[in-house]
CSV table of C-alpha atoms in Angstrom, one decimal:
chain,number,residue,atom,x,y,z
A,229,MET,CA,-104.1,-8.0,-150.7
A,230,SER,CA,-103.3,-9.2,-153.5
A,231,CYS,CA,-100.9,-7.3,-156.6
A,232,ASN,CA,-102.0,-8.7,-159.8
A,233,THR,CA,-100.6,-8.3,-162.6
A,234,SER,CA,-103.9,-7.0,-164.6
A,235,VAL,CA,-104.8,-3.2,-165.4
A,236,THR,CA,-107.6,-1.4,-165.7
A,237,HIS,CA,-108.2,0.4,-168.7
A,238,VAL,CA,-110.5,3.3,-168.9
A,239,ARG,CA,-112.6,3.7,-172.3
A,240,VAL,CA,-111.9,8.2,-171.6
A,241,SER,CA,-114.2,9.0,-175.9
A,242,SER,CA,-117.5,7.8,-173.4
A,243,VAL,CA,-117.2,11.2,-170.8
A,244,SER,CA,-119.2,13.1,-174.5
A,245,GLN,CA,-121.6,10.6,-173.8
A,246,ALA,CA,-121.7,10.5,-170.6
A,247,GLN,CA,-124.7,12.3,-168.3
A,248,GLY,CA,-124.2,15.5,-165.4
A,249,VAL,CA,-126.3,12.3,-163.1
A,250,PRO,CA,-127.5,13.4,-159.2
A,251,VAL,CA,-125.1,11.7,-156.9
A,252,HIS,CA,-125.5,11.2,-152.7
A,253,LEU,CA,-122.8,10.0,-150.6
A,254,MET,CA,-124.7,7.6,-148.4
A,255,PRO,CA,-123.6,7.1,-144.2
A,256,CYS,CA,-123.9,3.4,-144.3
A,257,GLU,CA,-123.8,0.7,-146.4
A,258,ILE,CA,-126.4,-0.2,-149.2
A,259,GLU,CA,-125.8,-3.9,-149.6
A,260,HIS,CA,-127.3,-3.0,-153.2
A,261,ASN,CA,-125.1,-2.4,-156.5
A,262,GLY,CA,-127.8,-1.4,-159.5
A,263,PRO,CA,-130.8,0.8,-160.4
A,264,ALA,CA,-133.0,2.4,-157.6
A,265,GLU,CA,-135.9,5.1,-157.0
A,266,VAL,CA,-134.6,7.8,-155.7
A,267,SER,CA,-136.3,10.3,-157.4
A,268,GLN,CA,-140.1,8.5,-156.0
A,269,TYR,CA,-138.0,8.1,-152.4
A,270,PHE,CA,-135.0,10.7,-151.8
A,271,THR,CA,-135.1,13.1,-154.2
A,272,ALA,CA,-139.0,13.6,-153.2
A,273,THR,CA,-139.1,13.8,-149.6
A,274,THR,CA,-136.3,16.1,-149.8
A,275,LYS,CA,-136.4,19.5,-147.7
A,276,ASP,CA,-133.6,22.2,-148.4
A,277,HIS,CA,-133.7,24.7,-145.6
A,278,LYS,CA,-131.0,27.4,-145.7
A,279,HIS,CA,-127.7,25.1,-146.9
A,280,GLU,CA,-128.9,22.2,-144.9
A,281,LYS,CA,-130.8,19.3,-146.5
A,282,THR,CA,-132.7,16.6,-144.1
A,283,VAL,CA,-133.6,13.7,-145.2
A,284,SER,CA,-134.7,9.9,-143.3
A,285,PHE,CA,-133.5,6.7,-145.1
A,286,ARG,CA,-134.7,3.4,-144.0
A,287,GLY,CA,-136.7,5.4,-140.6
A,288,ARG,CA,-132.7,7.8,-139.4
A,289,GLY,CA,-132.8,10.6,-139.9
A,290,LEU,CA,-130.7,12.2,-141.8
A,291,LYS,CA,-128.9,15.5,-142.4
A,292,GLY,CA,-127.1,17.0,-145.6
A,293,GLN,CA,-125.2,18.9,-147.9
A,294,GLU,CA,-123.6,19.5,-151.9
A,295,ILE,CA,-120.8,20.5,-152.4
A,296,ARG,CA,-118.8,21.3,-155.7
A,297,CYS,CA,-116.0,18.9,-156.7
A,298,PRO,CA,-112.5,20.2,-157.1
A,299,GLU,CA,-112.0,23.0,-159.3
A,300,GLY,CA,-110.7,21.4,-162.8
A,301,TYR,CA,-112.3,18.5,-161.9
A,302,THR,CA,-114.6,16.6,-162.7
A,303,GLY,CA,-116.9,13.3,-160.6
A,304,LEU,CA,-117.2,9.6,-162.9
A,305,VAL,CA,-119.2,7.3,-162.6
A,306,LEU,CA,-117.8,4.0,-164.1
A,307,LYS,CA,-119.5,0.5,-165.3
A,308,GLU,CA,-117.1,-2.3,-166.4
A,309,ILE,CA,-118.7,-3.8,-169.8
A,310,SER,CA,-118.1,-6.9,-168.9
A,311,LYS,CA,-117.1,-8.9,-165.9
A,312,PRO,CA,-113.4,-10.2,-166.4
A,313,GLY,CA,-112.8,-14.2,-166.6
A,314,SER,CA,-110.7,-14.1,-163.9
A,315,ASP,CA,-108.1,-11.4,-162.1
A,316,GLN,CA,-105.1,-12.3,-164.0
A,317,GLU,CA,-107.5,-10.9,-167.1
A,318,ASP,CA,-107.0,-6.8,-168.5
A,319,ARG,CA,-110.3,-4.6,-167.3
A,320,THR,CA,-112.6,-1.9,-168.8
A,321,VAL,CA,-115.1,-0.2,-167.4
A,322,LYS,CA,-116.3,3.5,-168.9
A,323,VAL,CA,-117.9,6.7,-167.6
A,324,SER,CA,-121.4,5.6,-167.3
A,325,SER,CA,-121.8,9.6,-165.5
A,326,VAL,CA,-120.0,12.8,-164.8
A,327,PHE,CA,-120.2,15.2,-162.5
A,328,ASP,CA,-119.4,18.1,-160.6
A,329,LYS,CA,-120.9,18.7,-157.7
A,330,LEU,CA,-122.5,15.7,-155.1
A,331,THR,CA,-124.1,15.6,-151.7
A,332,TYR,CA,-123.3,14.2,-148.5
A,333,TRP,CA,-124.9,12.7,-146.0
A,334,ASN,CA,-124.5,12.8,-142.2
A,335,LEU,CA,-126.9,10.5,-139.9
A,336,GLU,CA,-127.7,13.4,-137.3
A,337,THR,CA,-125.0,16.2,-137.7
A,338,PRO,CA,-125.7,18.6,-139.9
A,339,PRO,CA,-123.1,19.4,-141.4
A,340,ASN,CA,-119.9,20.5,-140.7
A,341,SER,CA,-116.7,21.3,-142.7
A,342,ASP,CA,-115.0,18.1,-140.5
A,343,ASP,CA,-116.3,16.0,-142.7
A,344,THR,CA,-114.4,13.5,-143.6
A,345,VAL,CA,-115.2,14.3,-147.0
A,346,VAL,CA,-114.8,18.5,-146.5
A,347,LEU,CA,-111.6,17.7,-146.0
A,348,ALA,CA,-110.5,15.4,-148.7
A,349,MET,CA,-111.5,17.9,-151.1
A,350,ASP,CA,-107.9,19.3,-150.2
A,351,TRP,CA,-105.8,16.7,-151.5
A,352,PRO,CA,-105.6,18.2,-155.5
A,353,LYS,CA,-104.9,20.5,-153.7
A,354,MET,CA,-101.9,19.6,-151.9
A,355,ALA,CA,-101.3,17.5,-154.4
A,356,GLU,CA,-99.7,20.4,-156.3
A,357,ALA,CA,-98.2,21.8,-153.8
A,358,ILE,CA,-96.0,19.0,-153.7
A,359,HIS,CA,-96.4,17.2,-156.9
A,360,GLY,CA,-96.4,20.6,-158.9
A,361,PRO,CA,-93.1,21.2,-161.0
A,362,VAL,CA,-91.3,23.9,-158.6
A,363,GLU,CA,-90.7,27.5,-159.5
A,364,ASP,CA,-87.7,29.6,-158.7
B,182,MET,CA,-160.6,20.6,-136.6
B,183,ASP,CA,-158.6,22.2,-140.1
B,184,ILE,CA,-155.3,19.0,-140.8
B,185,GLY,CA,-154.5,21.7,-143.7
B,186,PRO,CA,-151.1,22.7,-141.1
B,187,PHE,CA,-150.7,19.1,-140.5
B,188,GLU,CA,-151.3,17.9,-144.4
B,189,ALA,CA,-148.2,21.0,-145.7
B,190,ASP,CA,-146.0,19.0,-143.8
B,191,ASN,CA,-146.5,15.3,-143.0
B,192,SER,CA,-143.6,14.5,-142.1
B,193,VAL,CA,-142.9,16.5,-139.1
B,194,SER,CA,-144.5,16.8,-136.0
B,195,CYS,CA,-147.6,19.7,-135.7
B,196,ARG,CA,-149.5,21.5,-133.0
B,197,LEU,CA,-153.6,22.1,-133.4
B,198,ALA,CA,-156.1,23.7,-130.9
B,199,SER,CA,-158.5,24.5,-130.2
B,200,GLN,CA,-159.1,28.8,-129.5
B,201,ILE,CA,-158.5,29.5,-125.5
B,202,PRO,CA,-162.5,29.3,-124.1
B,203,ASP,CA,-162.7,33.1,-121.4
B,204,VAL,CA,-163.3,31.1,-118.9
B,205,CYS,CA,-161.1,29.0,-118.9
B,206,ARG,CA,-158.4,32.0,-118.3
B,207,VAL,CA,-160.6,33.1,-114.7
B,208,GLU,CA,-161.6,29.7,-114.0
B,209,ASP,CA,-160.0,27.0,-112.8
B,210,CYS,CA,-159.9,23.9,-114.6
B,211,CYS,CA,-159.6,20.5,-115.8
B,212,LEU,CA,-157.7,18.8,-118.1
B,213,GLY,CA,-158.0,15.1,-120.1
B,214,ILE,CA,-155.0,13.6,-122.0
B,215,ASP,CA,-155.6,11.0,-124.3
B,216,GLU,CA,-153.3,9.6,-127.3
B,217,ALA,CA,-154.3,7.7,-130.8
B,218,GLY,CA,-152.7,5.2,-132.2
B,219,ARG,CA,-149.8,4.4,-130.3
B,220,GLY,CA,-150.1,0.5,-131.7
B,221,PRO,CA,-150.2,0.8,-135.8
B,222,VAL,CA,-147.5,0.8,-138.1
B,223,LEU,CA,-149.3,2.9,-139.5
B,224,GLY,CA,-149.8,6.9,-139.8
B,225,PRO,CA,-149.3,9.2,-136.8
B,226,MET,CA,-148.8,8.6,-133.1
B,227,VAL,CA,-151.9,11.5,-131.8
B,228,TYR,CA,-151.9,14.1,-128.5
B,229,GLY,CA,-154.7,15.1,-126.9
B,230,ILE,CA,-155.8,17.6,-124.3
B,231,CYS,CA,-159.2,18.7,-124.1
B,232,PHE,CA,-160.0,21.2,-120.7
B,233,CYS,CA,-163.1,22.7,-119.0
B,234,PRO,CA,-163.6,25.1,-116.6
B,235,LEU,CA,-164.0,22.3,-112.6
B,236,SER,CA,-168.0,23.7,-112.6
B,237,LYS,CA,-168.7,22.7,-115.6
B,238,THR,CA,-167.4,19.2,-115.6
B,239,ASN,CA,-171.8,17.9,-115.6
B,240,ALA,CA,-172.3,19.6,-118.9
B,241,LEU,CA,-169.2,18.0,-120.4
B,242,LYS,CA,-170.7,14.2,-119.1
B,243,GLU,CA,-174.4,16.0,-120.5
B,244,LEU,CA,-172.2,15.5,-124.2
B,245,LYS,CA,-172.1,11.8,-123.5
B,246,VAL,CA,-168.5,11.8,-124.2
B,247,ALA,CA,-167.5,8.5,-123.8
B,248,ASP,CA,-163.6,6.3,-124.0
B,249,SER,CA,-163.0,6.5,-128.7
B,250,LYS,CA,-162.0,3.7,-128.2
B,251,THR,CA,-165.6,1.8,-127.9
B,252,LEU,CA,-167.5,4.1,-130.4
B,253,SER,CA,-167.8,3.9,-134.0
B,254,GLU,CA,-166.1,6.6,-136.1
B,255,VAL,CA,-169.6,8.3,-137.4
B,256,GLU,CA,-170.1,8.9,-133.2
B,257,ARG,CA,-166.8,10.2,-132.6
B,258,GLU,CA,-167.4,12.2,-135.9
B,259,ASN,CA,-170.7,13.6,-133.7
B,260,LEU,CA,-169.4,14.1,-130.3
B,261,PHE,CA,-166.6,16.5,-132.1
B,262,GLN,CA,-168.9,18.4,-133.7
B,263,LYS,CA,-170.8,18.7,-129.8
B,264,LEU,CA,-167.9,19.2,-128.6
B,265,ASP,CA,-167.4,21.7,-131.0
B,266,GLU,CA,-171.0,23.6,-130.6
B,267,ALA,CA,-169.1,23.8,-127.0
B,268,LYS,CA,-165.6,25.8,-127.3
B,269,GLY,CA,-167.5,28.5,-125.4
B,270,TYR,CA,-166.0,26.6,-122.5
B,271,VAL,CA,-164.7,23.3,-124.1
B,272,GLY,CA,-160.4,23.4,-125.2
B,273,TRP,CA,-158.4,20.8,-127.2
B,274,ALA,CA,-155.2,21.0,-128.3
B,275,LEU,CA,-153.0,18.7,-130.3
B,276,GLN,CA,-149.7,17.0,-131.5
B,277,ILE,CA,-149.8,14.9,-134.6
B,278,LEU,CA,-146.4,12.8,-134.3
B,279,SER,CA,-145.4,12.1,-138.2
B,280,PRO,CA,-144.7,8.7,-138.2
B,281,ASN,CA,-141.0,9.4,-139.1
B,282,THR,CA,-141.2,11.7,-136.1
B,283,ILE,CA,-141.3,8.4,-134.6
B,284,SER,CA,-139.1,6.5,-136.3
B,285,THR,CA,-136.8,9.3,-136.6
B,286,SER,CA,-136.3,9.1,-132.8
B,287,MET,CA,-136.8,5.5,-131.3
B,288,LEU,CA,-134.5,4.6,-134.0
B,289,GLN,CA,-131.4,7.8,-132.8
B,290,ARG,CA,-128.2,6.9,-132.6
B,291,THR,CA,-128.7,8.1,-129.2
B,292,LYS,CA,-132.8,5.5,-128.7
B,293,TYR,CA,-135.7,8.1,-127.8
B,294,ASN,CA,-138.1,5.6,-127.0
B,295,LEU,CA,-141.9,6.2,-128.0
B,296,ASN,CA,-142.2,6.1,-123.5
B,297,ALA,CA,-140.2,8.9,-123.0
B,298,LEU,CA,-141.3,10.6,-126.4
B,299,SER,CA,-145.0,10.0,-125.6
B,300,HIS,CA,-144.7,12.1,-121.8
B,301,ASP,CA,-142.5,14.7,-123.4
B,302,THR,CA,-145.4,15.7,-126.3
B,303,ALA,CA,-147.6,15.0,-122.9
B,304,ILE,CA,-145.8,17.7,-121.3
B,305,GLY,CA,-145.3,19.8,-123.8
B,306,LEU,CA,-149.3,20.3,-124.3
B,307,VAL,CA,-149.5,21.0,-120.5
B,308,GLN,CA,-147.5,23.7,-120.4
B,309,TYR,CA,-149.2,24.5,-124.0
B,310,ALA,CA,-153.0,25.0,-121.8
B,311,LEU,CA,-150.8,26.9,-119.2
B,312,ASP,CA,-149.1,29.5,-121.4
B,313,SER,CA,-152.7,30.9,-122.7
B,314,GLY,CA,-153.3,31.5,-119.6
B,315,VAL,CA,-155.7,27.2,-118.8
B,316,GLN,CA,-156.2,28.0,-115.0
B,317,LEU,CA,-155.3,24.0,-114.7
B,318,LYS,CA,-156.1,22.9,-110.7
B,319,GLU,CA,-156.3,18.8,-112.1
B,320,ILE,CA,-155.1,16.5,-115.0
B,321,PHE,CA,-156.4,13.4,-115.3
B,322,VAL,CA,-153.8,11.2,-117.7
B,323,ASP,CA,-154.5,8.2,-119.6
B,324,THR,CA,-151.9,5.4,-119.6
B,325,VAL,CA,-150.5,2.1,-120.8
B,326,GLY,CA,-147.5,1.9,-118.5
B,327,PRO,CA,-146.6,2.3,-114.8
B,328,ALA,CA,-149.9,4.7,-114.7
B,329,GLU,CA,-147.6,6.3,-109.8
B,330,LYS,CA,-144.3,7.1,-112.2
B,331,TYR,CA,-145.2,8.8,-114.2
B,332,GLU,CA,-147.8,10.0,-111.7
B,333,GLN,CA,-144.9,11.5,-109.9
B,334,LYS,CA,-142.9,12.6,-113.4
B,335,LEU,CA,-146.0,15.0,-114.3
B,336,SER,CA,-146.6,16.4,-110.9
B,337,GLN,CA,-143.1,17.2,-109.9
B,338,ARG,CA,-142.7,18.7,-113.5
B,339,PHE,CA,-146.6,20.8,-112.6
B,340,PRO,CA,-146.5,21.6,-109.2
B,341,GLY,CA,-149.7,22.6,-107.1
B,342,ILE,CA,-152.0,21.5,-110.0
B,343,ASN,CA,-153.3,17.7,-108.8
B,344,VAL,CA,-152.4,14.8,-110.7
B,345,THR,CA,-154.9,11.3,-111.6
B,346,VAL,CA,-152.5,9.0,-113.8
B,347,ARG,CA,-155.0,6.0,-114.5
B,348,PRO,CA,-154.5,3.0,-116.6
B,349,LYS,CA,-158.3,3.4,-118.8
B,350,ALA,CA,-158.7,7.3,-117.5
B,351,ASP,CA,-160.6,7.8,-120.0
B,352,SER,CA,-163.3,6.3,-119.6
B,353,LEU,CA,-163.7,7.2,-115.9
B,354,PHE,CA,-163.3,11.2,-116.6
B,355,PRO,CA,-165.6,12.8,-119.5
B,356,VAL,CA,-163.0,15.9,-120.0
B,357,VAL,CA,-160.4,12.1,-120.9
B,358,SER,CA,-162.7,11.0,-122.7
B,359,ALA,CA,-163.1,14.1,-125.1
B,360,ALA,CA,-159.5,14.7,-125.1
B,361,SER,CA,-159.4,10.7,-126.4
B,362,ILE,CA,-162.1,12.0,-128.8
B,363,CYS,CA,-160.3,14.8,-129.9
B,364,ALA,CA,-157.0,12.8,-131.2
B,365,LYS,CA,-159.5,9.8,-132.5
B,366,VAL,CA,-161.3,12.3,-134.9
B,367,CYS,CA,-157.9,13.8,-135.8
B,368,ARG,CA,-155.6,10.7,-136.0
B,369,ASP,CA,-158.9,8.9,-139.0
B,370,ARG,CA,-159.0,11.6,-141.1
B,371,ILE,CA,-155.5,12.0,-141.4
B,372,VAL,CA,-154.9,8.7,-142.6
B,373,LYS,CA,-157.8,8.7,-144.4
B,374,GLY,CA,-156.4,11.0,-146.6
B,375,TRP,CA,-152.5,10.8,-146.3
B,376,ASN,CA,-151.1,12.2,-149.2
B,377,PHE,CA,-147.1,10.7,-149.8
B,378,SER,CA,-144.8,13.6,-151.1
B,379,GLU,CA,-143.5,10.4,-152.8
B,380,ASP,CA,-143.8,10.1,-155.8
B,381,LEU,CA,-146.2,6.7,-155.8
B,382,GLY,CA,-148.3,7.0,-158.7
B,383,GLU,CA,-151.7,5.6,-157.6
B,384,VAL,CA,-151.9,3.8,-154.0
B,385,ASP,CA,-153.6,1.6,-153.0
B,386,THR,CA,-155.6,2.5,-150.0
B,387,ASP,CA,-156.3,0.1,-148.7
B,388,TYR,CA,-154.9,-0.4,-145.8
B,389,GLY,CA,-157.1,-1.9,-143.0
B,390,SER,CA,-156.9,-1.0,-139.0
B,391,GLY,CA,-152.3,0.0,-138.9
B,392,TYR,CA,-152.5,-2.2,-136.8
B,393,PRO,CA,-149.7,-4.7,-137.4
B,394,ASN,CA,-151.9,-7.7,-136.8
B,395,ASP,CA,-154.9,-6.7,-139.5
B,396,PRO,CA,-154.2,-8.5,-142.0
B,397,LYS,CA,-155.2,-5.8,-144.7
B,398,THR,CA,-152.3,-4.1,-143.3
B,399,LYS,CA,-149.6,-6.6,-143.3
B,400,ALA,CA,-151.1,-7.0,-146.8
B,401,TRP,CA,-150.0,-3.2,-148.1
B,402,LEU,CA,-146.7,-3.7,-146.4
B,403,LEU,CA,-145.7,-6.3,-148.6
B,404,LYS,CA,-147.3,-4.4,-151.9
B,405,TYR,CA,-145.5,-1.2,-151.1
B,406,LEU,CA,-142.0,-3.0,-149.9
B,407,ASP,CA,-139.2,-0.9,-151.8
B,408,PRO,CA,-136.5,-3.0,-152.2
B,409,VAL,CA,-134.0,-0.4,-150.9
B,410,PHE,CA,-136.0,2.1,-149.3
B,411,GLY,CA,-138.4,-0.2,-147.6
B,412,TYR,CA,-141.0,1.9,-147.0
B,413,SER,CA,-142.7,5.5,-147.6
B,414,GLN,CA,-143.3,8.1,-144.9
B,415,PHE,CA,-146.3,7.0,-143.6
B,416,VAL,CA,-145.1,3.3,-142.4
B,417,ARG,CA,-143.0,2.9,-138.8
B,418,PHE,CA,-139.3,2.0,-139.4
B,419,SER,CA,-138.7,1.5,-135.7
B,420,TRP,CA,-141.7,-1.2,-135.5
B,421,SER,CA,-140.7,-4.2,-135.4
B,422,THR,CA,-143.8,-5.5,-138.3
B,423,ALA,CA,-141.9,-2.6,-140.3
B,424,GLN,CA,-138.0,-4.3,-140.2
B,425,THR,CA,-138.5,-7.7,-140.2
B,426,LEU,CA,-140.1,-6.8,-143.8
B,427,MET,CA,-137.3,-5.7,-144.5
B,428,ASP,CA,-134.9,-7.7,-143.4
B,429,SER,CA,-136.6,-11.0,-145.8
B,430,LYS,CA,-137.8,-9.0,-148.7
B,431,ALA,CA,-135.3,-5.8,-149.2
B,432,VAL,CA,-131.8,-6.0,-149.5
B,433,ALA,CA,-129.4,-5.5,-146.1
B,434,VAL,CA,-128.4,-1.7,-144.4
B,435,HIS,CA,-125.9,-1.4,-142.3
B,436,TRP,CA,-124.2,2.0,-139.8
B,437,ASP,CA,-121.7,2.5,-138.4
B,438,ASP,CA,-123.8,2.5,-135.0
B,439,ASP,CA,-125.9,-1.1,-135.3
B,440,GLU,CA,-125.1,-3.5,-132.7
B,441,GLU,CA,-124.5,-6.1,-134.8
B,442,ASP,CA,-122.1,-9.4,-134.1
B,443,GLY,CA,-120.7,-11.6,-135.1
B,444,GLU,CA,-117.6,-13.2,-137.7
B,445,LYS,CA,-119.0,-11.1,-141.0
B,446,ALA,CA,-119.9,-7.6,-139.3
B,447,ALA,CA,-116.2,-8.6,-137.8
B,448,HIS,CA,-115.0,-9.0,-141.6
B,449,ARG,CA,-118.1,-6.2,-143.3
B,450,GLN,CA,-116.2,-3.8,-140.9
B,451,ASN,CA,-113.1,-5.4,-141.1
B,452,ASN,CA,-112.4,-5.4,-137.5
B,453,LYS,CA,-110.0,-8.3,-136.4
B,454,SER,CA,-112.5,-11.4,-135.4
B,455,MET,CA,-111.2,-12.7,-132.4
B,456,LEU,CA,-109.8,-16.2,-134.4
B,457,SER,CA,-107.5,-14.4,-135.4
B,458,TYR,CA,-105.2,-14.5,-133.0
B,459,PHE,CA,-105.0,-17.1,-133.6
B,460,SER,CA,-104.2,-18.4,-136.8
B,461,ALA,CA,-100.6,-18.9,-138.2
B,462,SER,CA,-100.3,-15.4,-139.3
B,463,ALA,CA,-100.9,-13.6,-136.1
B,464,GLY,CA,-99.3,-10.2,-135.6
B,465,GLY,CA,-100.7,-8.8,-139.1
B,466,ASN,CA,-97.5,-9.3,-140.7
B,467,ASP,CA,-99.0,-8.7,-144.0
B,468,GLU,CA,-99.3,-4.9,-143.9
B,469,ASN,CA,-95.6,-3.2,-144.5
B,470,PRO,CA,-95.6,-1.4,-142.0
B,471,ALA,CA,-92.5,1.2,-143.7
B,472,HIS,CA,-96.0,2.2,-145.8
B,473,GLN,CA,-98.4,3.1,-143.2
B,474,THR,CA,-100.7,6.1,-144.6
B,475,HIS,CA,-100.5,9.3,-143.3
B,476,ARG,CA,-103.2,10.5,-141.4
B,477,PHE,CA,-104.1,13.0,-143.5
B,478,PHE,CA,-105.3,10.7,-145.7
B,479,THR,CA,-106.4,8.6,-143.2
B,480,GLU,CA,-108.9,11.8,-141.7
B,481,ARG,CA,-110.4,12.2,-145.0
B,482,ARG,CA,-111.0,8.5,-145.8
B,483,LEU,CA,-108.5,8.9,-149.1
B,484,ARG,CA,-106.6,6.2,-150.5
B,485,SER,CA,-104.6,5.1,-153.0
B,486,LEU,CA,-106.7,2.4,-155.3
B,487,LYS,CA,-105.2,-0.8,-156.9
B,488,THR,CA,-108.3,-2.6,-157.9
B,489,LEU,CA,-111.7,-1.7,-158.7
C-alpha cells in the first residue's frame, strides 16, 4: 500500500442537492460499478414479513433487514467528479446521494444483532466515549 | 385445477390438491407418483400423486390415461378433464417447486441437490395422502435415478406399504400415468401464464419448451439476460445453461463460499498466494506489527480510509 500526499476533497455544498436513495448492502462482491435495474429486479421481488426481508440474487437466497444510521449521522454516496491523472493529484468527490437507513443482506442466515454491520454502528458511541471531551 | 394459490406467490413452493374421495378413506388404495419439468431451465418442477381404490384400477385404465409425454397438450387437458369427472374415486395432489425454490435449494451453502429435493417432495406428498386418511397399500413411482435405492428409501419411510419404483412407470401403471397427467397439465398452465414479479414490462412469452436445447428457449435466455441480476425468477439459476450464459454475458459475482481457486481468487480474497512465500519480502514485513488493528474494529470490518 503506497502512502501518497494527495488530498481528497468532499464538495460539501453538494449535500443539499443530493437525493435520498434506498441503499442495499450485499453479501457478495459484484464486479460492477454503475447503474443497475434495482427496482425492476430486486425491490420488485423482495418480500417483507415480520421485520425480515427475503429476496434472491443470482439464484441465492438472501435474508435482510433495515438498519438506521447512528443518530446524528447521515450516509453519503460519493462520486468522483473527474478521475485524476496520477495518484499525486488531489481528488474531488461530490455527494451524489444521501441515506439515513440501509438494508443489509445475509446469505441465507437470518439477520441478527451479531451481524458485522449492526455491530459497526457501535463505533460512533464508542468514539464519543473515547475521544469526546471529559466532563468533571 | 386452480393454480391461483401458486400464482399468488410464484417464488415459493405450493401444494394443490383435489378433494379426497370418501371411498379412498375406507378402501385399500394404490397411489402413483410422477413429476413434470425436471429438465427445463425455465419454470417450475411439478410433483404429482394420484390415488384410487385398488378395486377401481380397471375403471382408471378404461379412462385410457397414458404416459403424459406421448400425449399432446390438448389430449392431456382432455384426460385431466376425465380424471376430474372421476373425482368420486380418483384423488390427486401436486407439489409445485418454483424455479426460485429450485435455484436457492441447489445453490444453498449446504447444497440440496435435485434428487434429494425430488425425493423429499415425493415423500411429503405421500405423507399428505396418509394424513388425509387415504388407505394406502401400494405405491408406484416413476424415477429417473437408480430405482433400487429409491425404492428402499420409500419402503423404509412408509412401512406396511408396498412400494414399486420403476423407470418408465408412467407407461406401465395407469395410476402413475394419471399422476403424470396432473403434473404435466399443471406445469403447462403455469409456464403458459407465468406472471413475472419483476418489473420487465411486456415480456415475450415465446420461450419454447423451456428445455436448454430448444433454440427458442436459448434465444429467450439471451434476450432476457440482465448484466447485474442475471435473470428473472422464472429461470433456474442452478442450470448450467443459465450459468454459462451469465458467465459470458453478465458481470462476475463472488460469494464468500465460492469454490474458486488460483492466483486471481487468492488476490481478490486478500489471501497470500503460495508463491509469495518464496519472494524476497517473505515474512510480510510490510505491515507494522505495532499497528495491529484492535479486534473491536476487525470484528466490525471497520478500517480507517486512507484512499478512495
